[in-house]
Amino acid sequence: MKKFAAKAASALCAFGLSMAMTASVQAAADNEAIIERIKPVGSVCVQGDENCGGAASAAAASTSGARSGEEIYTGKCAACHASGVLGAPKFGTNEMQLRLDEKGMETLLSHAINGFNAMPPRGTCSDCSDEEIEAAVNHMLGQ
Ligand code: HEC
C-alpha cells in the first residue's frame, strides 16, 4: 500500500510538476505584463545611478520639462509667501534677501527642499524638482 501510494504520488507529481511549470511560466509572463502596466509613470533618479537609463537622458528630461521659477512660485509658494503667512518671508520685500545674506543659498535651498519650521518640504510641491525649487527661490529673490 505504501509503495503504491508512493508510485501514484510520484506519477502525480511528475504530471503536476509539468502542469505547474507551464502554469508558472504563463504566470510569470502575466506578472511581467502587470508590473509593466502598473509601474509608476516617473521614477526618481540620482545622478550617477546606473539604473537610470543614462544620466544624460535623465538630465535632458528634467531640463526640458522644468517649469519656470515664476510658475512654481505662483502655483505653489504664493499661498504663504505672497502675504507672509506664519512668518514666511514675504514676496516683493527684502525679507528673503536678508535670509540669503544671513544664511547663504545652500541653507535656504536645503530648507526649501527639506522644510524648516512652518515651511513645509518643497513648499508642498512634492513633484517639484530641486532645480524648480531653486528657480522659485530665485524668483522670490527677484532674479
Ligand atoms: C504653507 C505655507 C508655505 C508654503 C506653501 C511655502 N512656504 Fe516657504 N516658508 C514658509 C514659512 C512659514 C517660512 C518661514 C520659516 C521660518 O523662518 O521659521 C518659509 C521660509 C522659506 C524659505 C527660507 C528658509 C530659511 O532658511 O530661512 C524659503 C527659501 C522658502 N520658504 C521657499 C519656498 C518655496 C520655494 C516655496 C514653493 C515651492 C514655498 N516656500 C512655499 C511657508 C511656506
GROMACS .gro file of N, CA and C and ligand atoms in nm:
model
  472
    1MET      N    1   0.083  -0.119   0.000
    1MET     CA    2   0.000   0.000   0.000
    1MET      C    3   0.087   0.124   0.000
    2LYS      N    4   0.187   0.118   0.086
    2LYS     CA    5   0.275   0.234   0.091
    2LYS      C    6   0.345   0.257  -0.043
    3LYS      N    7   0.394   0.139  -0.100
    3LYS     CA    8   0.466   0.150  -0.228
    3LYS      C    9   0.376   0.209  -0.336
    4PHE      N   10   0.253   0.155  -0.338
    4PHE     CA   11   0.161   0.203  -0.440
    4PHE      C   12   0.137   0.354  -0.425
    5ALA      N   13   0.119   0.389  -0.303
    5ALA     CA   14   0.091   0.532  -0.278
    5ALA      C   15   0.208   0.619  -0.324
    6ALA      N   16   0.328   0.569  -0.296
    6ALA     CA   17   0.445   0.647  -0.336
    6ALA      C   18   0.452   0.659  -0.487
    7LYS      N   19   0.424   0.544  -0.556
    7LYS     CA   20   0.429   0.548  -0.703
    7LYS      C   21   0.326   0.646  -0.757
    8ALA      N   22   0.206   0.628  -0.703
    8ALA     CA   23   0.099   0.715  -0.752
    8ALA      C   24   0.135   0.860  -0.726
    9ALA      N   25   0.192   0.881  -0.611
    9ALA     CA   26   0.227   1.019  -0.577
    9ALA      C   27   0.333   1.072  -0.672
   10SER      N   28   0.433   0.987  -0.702
   10SER     CA   29   0.539   1.039  -0.789
   10SER      C   30   0.487   1.058  -0.931
   11ALA      N   31   0.396   0.970  -0.973
   11ALA     CA   32   0.339   0.990  -1.106
   11ALA      C   33   0.261   1.121  -1.108
   12LEU      N   34   0.184   1.138  -1.004
   12LEU     CA   35   0.104   1.260  -0.995
   12LEU      C   36   0.195   1.383  -0.992
   13CYS      N   37   0.303   1.363  -0.918
   13CYS     CA   38   0.398   1.473  -0.904
   13CYS      C   39   0.454   1.515  -1.038
   14ALA      N   40   0.499   1.412  -1.114
   14ALA     CA   41   0.561   1.445  -1.242
   14ALA      C   42   0.461   1.517  -1.330
   15PHE      N   43   0.339   1.465  -1.329
   15PHE     CA   44   0.236   1.528  -1.410
   15PHE      C   45   0.207   1.670  -1.359
   16GLY      N   46   0.191   1.672  -1.229
   16GLY     CA   47   0.158   1.801  -1.167
   16GLY      C   48   0.268   1.903  -1.190
   17LEU      N   49   0.390   1.855  -1.183
   17LEU     CA   50   0.503   1.946  -1.198
   17LEU      C   51   0.504   2.010  -1.336
   18SER      N   52   0.481   1.923  -1.438
   18SER     CA   53   0.486   1.981  -1.572
   18SER      C   54   0.372   2.080  -1.591
   19MET      N   55   0.257   2.045  -1.533
   19MET     CA   56   0.145   2.139  -1.540
   19MET      C   57   0.182   2.269  -1.469
   20ALA      N   58   0.239   2.251  -1.350
   20ALA     CA   59   0.272   2.368  -1.270
   20ALA      C   60   0.373   2.455  -1.342
   21MET      N   61   0.468   2.386  -1.409
   21MET     CA   62   0.572   2.465  -1.477
   21MET      C   63   0.512   2.547  -1.591
   22THR      N   64   0.426   2.483  -1.669
   22THR     CA   65   0.364   2.562  -1.777
   22THR      C   66   0.286   2.677  -1.717
   23ALA      N   67   0.214   2.643  -1.610
   23ALA     CA   68   0.132   2.747  -1.549
   23ALA      C   69   0.219   2.859  -1.496
   24SER      N   70   0.333   2.823  -1.434
   24SER     CA   71   0.411   2.930  -1.373
   24SER      C   72   0.484   3.013  -1.478
   25VAL      N   73   0.520   2.950  -1.590
   25VAL     CA   74   0.580   3.029  -1.698
   25VAL      C   75   0.478   3.131  -1.746
   26GLN      N   76   0.355   3.080  -1.764
   26GLN     CA   77   0.248   3.169  -1.806
   26GLN      C   78   0.227   3.280  -1.703
   27ALA      N   79   0.227   3.238  -1.575
   27ALA     CA   80   0.203   3.336  -1.469
   27ALA      C   81   0.313   3.442  -1.467
   28ALA      N   82   0.437   3.395  -1.489
   28ALA     CA   83   0.547   3.491  -1.488
   28ALA      C   84   0.530   3.593  -1.599
   29ALA      N   85   0.487   3.545  -1.716
   29ALA     CA   86   0.467   3.637  -1.827
   29ALA      C   87   0.356   3.736  -1.792
   30ASP      N   88   0.249   3.683  -1.731
   30ASP     CA   89   0.139   3.770  -1.691
   30ASP      C   90   0.188   3.873  -1.591
   31ASN      N   91   0.266   3.825  -1.492
   31ASN     CA   92   0.316   3.916  -1.389
   31ASN      C   93   0.397   4.028  -1.451
   32GLU      N   94   0.480   3.992  -1.547
   32GLU     CA   95   0.561   4.095  -1.609
   32GLU      C   96   0.474   4.199  -1.678
   33ALA      N   97   0.372   4.148  -1.745
   33ALA     CA   98   0.282   4.241  -1.813
   33ALA      C   99   0.214   4.332  -1.712
   34ILE      N  100   0.176   4.272  -1.599
   34ILE     CA  101   0.107   4.352  -1.496
   34ILE      C  102   0.203   4.455  -1.437
   35ILE      N  103   0.326   4.409  -1.407
   35ILE     CA  104   0.424   4.502  -1.349
   35ILE      C  105   0.450   4.616  -1.446
   36GLU      N  106   0.460   4.581  -1.573
   36GLU     CA  107   0.483   4.683  -1.675
   36GLU      C  108   0.368   4.784  -1.676
   37ARG      N  109   0.246   4.732  -1.660
   37ARG     CA  110   0.128   4.818  -1.665
   37ARG      C  111   0.115   4.909  -1.543
   38ILE      N  112   0.149   4.854  -1.426
   38ILE     CA  113   0.122   4.933  -1.305
   38ILE      C  114   0.244   5.007  -1.253
   39LYS      N  115   0.356   4.997  -1.323
   39LYS     CA  116   0.475   5.066  -1.271
   39LYS      C  117   0.453   5.216  -1.276
   40PRO      N  118   0.518   5.289  -1.184
   40PRO     CA  119   0.494   5.433  -1.179
   40PRO      C  120   0.535   5.501  -1.308
   41VAL      N  121   0.471   5.609  -1.338
   41VAL     CA  122   0.499   5.680  -1.462
   41VAL      C  123   0.639   5.738  -1.461
   42GLY      N  124   0.677   5.796  -1.351
   42GLY     CA  125   0.812   5.852  -1.343
   42GLY      C  126   0.891   5.777  -1.239
   43SER      N  127   1.021   5.787  -1.244
   43SER     CA  128   1.098   5.728  -1.136
   43SER      C  129   1.207   5.826  -1.096
   44VAL      N  130   1.236   5.826  -0.968
   44VAL     CA  131   1.337   5.919  -0.919
   44VAL      C  132   1.473   5.861  -0.947
   45CYS      N  133   1.561   5.945  -0.988
   45CYS     CA  134   1.688   5.902  -1.041
   45CYS      C  135   1.796   5.989  -0.981
   46VAL      N  136   1.892   5.927  -0.916
   46VAL     CA  137   2.001   6.005  -0.859
   46VAL      C  138   2.112   6.011  -0.962
   47GLN      N  139   2.169   6.127  -0.977
   47GLN     CA  140   2.274   6.141  -1.077
   47GLN      C  141   2.384   6.039  -1.052
   48GLY      N  142   2.425   5.970  -1.157
   48GLY     CA  143   2.529   5.870  -1.145
   48GLY      C  144   2.474   5.731  -1.119
   49ASP      N  145   2.345   5.720  -1.091
   49ASP     CA  146   2.280   5.592  -1.068
   49ASP      C  147   2.277   5.515  -1.201
   50GLU      N  148   2.326   5.392  -1.197
   50GLU     CA  149   2.334   5.317  -1.322
   50GLU      C  150   2.199   5.267  -1.369
   51ASN      N  151   2.102   5.259  -1.280
   51ASN     CA  152   1.970   5.207  -1.318
   51ASN      C  153   1.880   5.316  -1.375
   52CYS      N  154   1.940   5.424  -1.416
   52CYS     CA  155   1.857   5.537  -1.455
   52CYS      C  156   1.837   5.550  -1.604
   53GLY      N  157   1.885   5.452  -1.680
   53GLY     CA  158   1.869   5.463  -1.824
   53GLY      C  159   1.952   5.578  -1.879
   54GLY      N  160   2.066   5.602  -1.819
   54GLY     CA  161   2.156   5.704  -1.871
   54GLY      C  162   2.135   5.836  -1.802
   55ALA      N  163   2.237   5.885  -1.736
   55ALA     CA  164   2.225   6.011  -1.663
   55ALA      C  165   2.194   6.124  -1.760
   56ALA      N  166   2.247   6.114  -1.882
   56ALA     CA  167   2.228   6.221  -1.978
   56ALA      C  168   2.080   6.237  -2.012
   57SER      N  169   2.011   6.123  -2.036
   57SER     CA  170   1.871   6.135  -2.074
   57SER      C  171   1.788   6.185  -1.957
   58ALA      N  172   1.826   6.145  -1.835
   58ALA     CA  173   1.754   6.192  -1.718
   58ALA      C  174   1.769   6.344  -1.705
   59ALA      N  175   1.892   6.391  -1.726
   59ALA     CA  176   1.916   6.534  -1.715
   59ALA      C  177   1.838   6.608  -1.822
   60ALA      N  178   1.836   6.551  -1.943
   60ALA     CA  179   1.763   6.615  -2.052
   60ALA      C  180   1.615   6.623  -2.018
   61ALA      N  181   1.562   6.513  -1.963
   61ALA     CA  182   1.420   6.511  -1.930
   61ALA      C  183   1.388   6.615  -1.825
   62SER      N  184   1.477   6.630  -1.726
   62SER     CA  185   1.443   6.722  -1.619
   62SER      C  186   1.456   6.867  -1.665
   63THR      N  187   1.544   6.896  -1.758
   63THR     CA  188   1.552   7.036  -1.801
   63THR      C  189   1.440   7.068  -1.899
   64SER      N  190   1.408   6.976  -1.991
   64SER     CA  191   1.307   7.010  -2.090
   64SER      C  192   1.170   7.028  -2.026
   65GLY      N  193   1.144   6.951  -1.917
   65GLY     CA  194   1.013   6.959  -1.856
   65GLY      C  195   1.005   7.059  -1.742
   66ALA      N  196   1.114   7.129  -1.713
   66ALA     CA  197   1.117   7.213  -1.594
   66ALA      C  198   1.025   7.334  -1.611
   67ARG      N  199   0.954   7.364  -1.504
   67ARG     CA  200   0.870   7.483  -1.504
   67ARG      C  201   0.953   7.602  -1.455
   68SER      N  202   0.909   7.720  -1.489
   68SER     CA  203   0.986   7.839  -1.450
   68SER      C  204   0.967   7.868  -1.302
   69GLY      N  205   1.061   7.944  -1.247
   69GLY     CA  206   1.051   7.983  -1.108
   69GLY      C  207   0.922   8.059  -1.080
   70GLU      N  208   0.881   8.139  -1.175
   70GLU     CA  209   0.760   8.218  -1.157
   70GLU      C  210   0.637   8.127  -1.150
   71GLU      N  211   0.635   8.028  -1.240
   71GLU     CA  212   0.522   7.933  -1.240
   71GLU      C  213   0.512   7.859  -1.107
   72ILE      N  214   0.626   7.810  -1.060
   72ILE     CA  215   0.627   7.736  -0.934
   72ILE      C  216   0.585   7.829  -0.821
   73TYR      N  217   0.643   7.947  -0.821
   73TYR     CA  218   0.611   8.042  -0.713
   73TYR      C  219   0.461   8.071  -0.711
   74THR      N  220   0.406   8.105  -0.827
   74THR     CA  221   0.265   8.143  -0.833
   74THR      C  222   0.175   8.026  -0.794
   75GLY      N  223   0.209   7.909  -0.845
   75GLY     CA  224   0.123   7.793  -0.820
   75GLY      C  225   0.139   7.733  -0.682
   76LYS      N  226   0.259   7.739  -0.625
   76LYS     CA  227   0.286   7.661  -0.504
   76LYS      C  228   0.328   7.743  -0.383
   77CYS      N  229   0.399   7.850  -0.404
   77CYS     CA  230   0.462   7.918  -0.290
   77CYS      C  231   0.385   8.044  -0.250
   78ALA      N  232   0.313   8.103  -0.347
   78ALA     CA  233   0.248   8.231  -0.321
   78ALA      C  234   0.145   8.219  -0.209
   79ALA      N  235   0.084   8.101  -0.195
   79ALA     CA  236  -0.017   8.080  -0.092
   79ALA      C  237   0.032   8.132   0.044
   80CYS      N  238   0.157   8.113   0.074
   80CYS     CA  239   0.211   8.161   0.201
   80CYS      C  240   0.303   8.282   0.182
   81HIS      N  241   0.381   8.279   0.075
   81HIS     CA  242   0.485   8.382   0.063
   81HIS      C  243   0.432   8.515   0.010
   82ALA      N  244   0.313   8.516  -0.052
   82ALA     CA  245   0.259   8.643  -0.101
   82ALA      C  246   0.223   8.733   0.016
   83SER      N  247   0.163   8.674   0.119
   83SER     CA  248   0.118   8.755   0.233
   83SER      C  249   0.207   8.739   0.355
   84GLY      N  250   0.296   8.642   0.352
   84GLY     CA  251   0.384   8.622   0.467
   84GLY      C  252   0.318   8.544   0.580
   85VAL      N  253   0.230   8.449   0.543
   85VAL     CA  254   0.163   8.364   0.641
   85VAL      C  255   0.265   8.295   0.732
   86LEU      N  256   0.237   8.291   0.861
   86LEU     CA  257   0.319   8.217   0.958
   86LEU      C  258   0.464   8.264   0.961
   87GLY      N  259   0.485   8.388   0.918
   87GLY     CA  260   0.621   8.440   0.920
   87GLY      C  261   0.704   8.404   0.797
   88ALA      N  262   0.635   8.360   0.691
   88ALA     CA  263   0.707   8.329   0.566
   88ALA      C  264   0.767   8.458   0.511
   89PRO      N  265   0.892   8.456   0.466
   89PRO     CA  266   0.949   8.576   0.405
   89PRO      C  267   0.860   8.621   0.290
   90LYS      N  268   0.816   8.744   0.298
   90LYS     CA  269   0.712   8.795   0.209
   90LYS      C  270   0.768   8.834   0.074
   91PHE      N  271   0.694   8.793  -0.030
   91PHE     CA  272   0.734   8.824  -0.168
   91PHE      C  273   0.727   8.975  -0.192
   92GLY      N  274   0.822   9.027  -0.267
   92GLY     CA  275   0.819   9.168  -0.300
   92GLY      C  276   0.883   9.255  -0.193
   93THR      N  277   0.932   9.193  -0.087
   93THR     CA  278   1.005   9.267   0.016
   93THR      C  279   1.150   9.216   0.012
   94ASN      N  280   1.232   9.269   0.101
   94ASN     CA  281   1.371   9.220   0.105
   94ASN      C  282   1.388   9.106   0.206
   95GLU      N  283   1.277   9.051   0.255
   95GLU     CA  284   1.287   8.952   0.362
   95GLU      C  285   1.365   8.826   0.321
   96MET      N  286   1.341   8.781   0.197
   96MET     CA  287   1.415   8.662   0.152
   96MET      C  288   1.562   8.697   0.133
   97GLN      N  289   1.586   8.817   0.081
   97GLN     CA  290   1.724   8.861   0.059
   97GLN      C  291   1.801   8.866   0.191
   98LEU      N  292   1.735   8.915   0.297
   98LEU     CA  293   1.801   8.922   0.428
   98LEU      C  294   1.840   8.782   0.475
   99ARG      N  295   1.750   8.686   0.451
   99ARG     CA  296   1.782   8.548   0.491
   99ARG      C  297   1.898   8.494   0.409
  100LEU      N  298   1.899   8.530   0.281
  100LEU     CA  299   2.008   8.485   0.194
  100LEU      C  300   2.141   8.540   0.246
  101ASP      N  301   2.141   8.669   0.280
  101ASP     CA  302   2.264   8.730   0.330
  101ASP      C  303   2.310   8.663   0.459
  102GLU      N  304   2.211   8.627   0.541
  102GLU     CA  305   2.243   8.571   0.672
  102GLU      C  306   2.289   8.425   0.663
  103LYS      N  307   2.219   8.346   0.581
  103LYS     CA  308   2.242   8.200   0.584
  103LYS      C  309   2.315   8.146   0.462
  104GLY      N  310   2.307   8.216   0.350
  104GLY     CA  311   2.366   8.163   0.228
  104GLY      C  312   2.266   8.078   0.151
  105MET      N  313   2.291   8.065   0.022
  105MET     CA  314   2.197   7.997  -0.068
  105MET      C  315   2.181   7.849  -0.035
  106GLU      N  316   2.291   7.787   0.005
  106GLU     CA  317   2.285   7.643   0.031
  106GLU      C  318   2.183   7.611   0.141
  107THR      N  319   2.187   7.691   0.247
  107THR     CA  320   2.094   7.669   0.359
  107THR      C  321   1.951   7.701   0.317
  108LEU      N  322   1.933   7.812   0.247
  108LEU     CA  323   1.798   7.847   0.201
  108LEU      C  324   1.740   7.734   0.118
  109LEU      N  325   1.819   7.683   0.025
  109LEU     CA  326   1.770   7.577  -0.063
  109LEU      C  327   1.743   7.450   0.015
  110SER      N  328   1.832   7.417   0.106
  110SER     CA  329   1.811   7.295   0.182
  110SER      C  330   1.685   7.308   0.269
  111HIS      N  331   1.659   7.427   0.322
  111HIS     CA  332   1.536   7.448   0.398
  111HIS      C  333   1.413   7.444   0.308
  112ALA      N  334   1.427   7.499   0.188
  112ALA     CA  335   1.314   7.497   0.095
  112ALA      C  336   1.282   7.353   0.054
  113ILE      N  337   1.384   7.272   0.038
  113ILE     CA  338   1.366   7.134  -0.009
  113ILE      C  339   1.324   7.041   0.106
  114ASN      N  340   1.387   7.058   0.220
  114ASN     CA  341   1.361   6.965   0.331
  114ASN      C  342   1.261   7.016   0.434
  115GLY      N  343   1.228   7.143   0.423
  115GLY     CA  344   1.136   7.202   0.521
  115GLY      C  345   1.213   7.269   0.634
  116PHE      N  346   1.147   7.366   0.698
  116PHE     CA  347   1.213   7.444   0.803
  116PHE      C  348   1.102   7.508   0.885
  117ASN      N  349   1.085   7.467   1.010
  117ASN     CA  350   0.974   7.515   1.095
  117ASN      C  351   0.841   7.502   1.019
  118ALA      N  352   0.770   7.615   1.002
  118ALA     CA  353   0.639   7.608   0.935
  118ALA      C  354   0.652   7.603   0.783
  119MET      N  355   0.772   7.612   0.732
  119MET     CA  356   0.794   7.599   0.587
  119MET      C  357   0.793   7.450   0.554
  120PRO      N  358   0.690   7.404   0.478
  120PRO     CA  359   0.681   7.260   0.450
  120PRO      C  360   0.785   7.218   0.346
  121PRO      N  361   0.828   7.092   0.350
  121PRO     CA  362   0.924   7.045   0.249
  121PRO      C  363   0.872   7.075   0.108
  122ARG      N  364   0.958   7.133   0.026
  122ARG     CA  365   0.926   7.173  -0.112
  122ARG      C  366   0.802   7.262  -0.118
  123GLY      N  367   0.771   7.330  -0.011
  123GLY     CA  368   0.654   7.417  -0.011
  123GLY      C  369   0.528   7.342  -0.053
  124THR      N  370   0.522   7.214  -0.017
  124THR     CA  371   0.413   7.120  -0.052
  124THR      C  372   0.414   7.079  -0.200
  125CYS      N  373   0.510   7.124  -0.276
  125CYS     CA  374   0.514   7.084  -0.418
  125CYS      C  375   0.597   6.958  -0.429
  126SER      N  376   0.532   6.843  -0.403
  126SER     CA  377   0.609   6.718  -0.395
  126SER      C  378   0.665   6.677  -0.531
  127ASP      N  379   0.608   6.726  -0.639
  127ASP     CA  380   0.662   6.688  -0.770
  127ASP      C  381   0.758   6.793  -0.826
  128CYS      N  382   0.793   6.891  -0.746
  128CYS     CA  383   0.891   6.990  -0.790
  128CYS      C  384   1.033   6.932  -0.779
  129SER      N  385   1.110   6.949  -0.882
  129SER     CA  386   1.250   6.906  -0.877
  129SER      C  387   1.329   7.007  -0.794
  130ASP      N  388   1.449   6.968  -0.753
  130ASP     CA  389   1.535   7.061  -0.681
  130ASP      C  390   1.558   7.189  -0.763
  131GLU      N  391   1.574   7.169  -0.894
  131GLU     CA  392   1.601   7.284  -0.983
  131GLU      C  393   1.481   7.378  -0.984
  132GLU      N  394   1.361   7.321  -0.984
  132GLU     CA  395   1.241   7.404  -0.987
  132GLU      C  396   1.226   7.482  -0.856
  133ILE      N  397   1.259   7.416  -0.744
  133ILE     CA  398   1.254   7.486  -0.615
  133ILE      C  399   1.356   7.600  -0.615
  134GLU      N  400   1.475   7.571  -0.667
  134GLU     CA  401   1.578   7.675  -0.672
  134GLU      C  402   1.532   7.792  -0.760
  135ALA      N  403   1.468   7.759  -0.873
  135ALA     CA  404   1.418   7.865  -0.961
  135ALA      C  405   1.313   7.949  -0.889
  136ALA      N  406   1.228   7.883  -0.810
  136ALA     CA  407   1.124   7.956  -0.737
  136ALA      C  408   1.188   8.047  -0.631
  137VAL      N  409   1.291   7.997  -0.563
  137VAL     CA  410   1.360   8.080  -0.463
  137VAL      C  411   1.424   8.200  -0.533
  138ASN      N  412   1.486   8.175  -0.647
  138ASN     CA  413   1.547   8.286  -0.721
  138ASN      C  414   1.442   8.388  -0.763
  139HIS      N  415   1.325   8.336  -0.801
  139HIS     CA  416   1.217   8.427  -0.839
  139HIS      C  417   1.177   8.514  -0.719
  140MET      N  418   1.171   8.451  -0.601
  140MET     CA  419   1.136   8.528  -0.480
  140MET      C  420   1.243   8.630  -0.446
  141LEU      N  421   1.366   8.600  -0.487
  141LEU     CA  422   1.475   8.694  -0.461
  141LEU      C  423   1.479   8.802  -0.568
  142GLY      N  424   1.385   8.793  -0.662
  142GLY     CA  425   1.378   8.894  -0.766
  142GLY      C  426   1.479   8.873  -0.878
  143GLN      N  427   1.523   8.746  -0.893
  143GLN     CA  428   1.619   8.718  -1.001
  143GLN      C  429   1.554   8.640  -1.114
  144HEC     C1  430   0.234   7.651   0.394
  144HEC     C2  431   0.298   7.777   0.374
  144HEC     C3  432   0.422   7.781   0.284
  144HEC     C4  433   0.432   7.746   0.153
  144HEC     C5  434   0.323   7.687   0.063
  144HEC     C6  435   0.568   7.773   0.113
  144HEC     N1  436   0.638   7.826   0.218
  144HEC    FE1  437   0.835   7.878   0.221
  144HEC     N2  438   0.820   7.935   0.414
  144HEC     C7  439   0.704   7.928   0.489
  144HEC     C8  440   0.732   7.980   0.623
  144HEC     C9  441   0.633   7.990   0.736
  144HEC    C10  442   0.870   8.014   0.624
  144HEC    C11  443   0.949   8.071   0.740
  144HEC    C12  444   1.000   7.959   0.827
  144HEC    C13  445   1.079   8.013   0.944
  144HEC     O1  446   1.163   8.103   0.925
  144HEC     O2  447   1.061   7.963   1.054
  144HEC    C14  448   0.921   7.985   0.490
  144HEC    C15  449   1.052   8.006   0.453
  144HEC    C16  450   1.102   7.978   0.327
  144HEC    C17  451   1.239   7.998   0.289
  144HEC    C18  452   1.350   8.050   0.377
  144HEC    C19  453   1.410   7.937   0.458
  144HEC    C20  454   1.515   7.987   0.553
  144HEC     O3  455   1.613   7.913   0.575
  144HEC     O4  456   1.501   8.098   0.606
  144HEC    C21  457   1.250   7.961   0.159
  144HEC    C22  458   1.376   7.963   0.074
  144HEC    C23  459   1.119   7.917   0.116
  144HEC     N3  460   1.031   7.930   0.221
  144HEC    C24  461   1.089   7.875  -0.011
  144HEC    C25  462   0.963   7.831  -0.050
  144HEC    C26  463   0.933   7.786  -0.183
  144HEC    C27  464   1.034   7.778  -0.297
  144HEC    C28  465   0.801   7.751  -0.185
  144HEC    C29  466   0.721   7.696  -0.301
  144HEC    C30  467   0.774   7.584  -0.372
  144HEC    C31  468   0.748   7.775  -0.052
  144HEC     N4  469   0.850   7.826   0.026
  144HEC    C32  470   0.618   7.750  -0.014
  144HEC    C33  471   0.581   7.884   0.448
  144HEC    C34  472   0.551   7.833   0.324
   0.00000   0.00000   0.00000
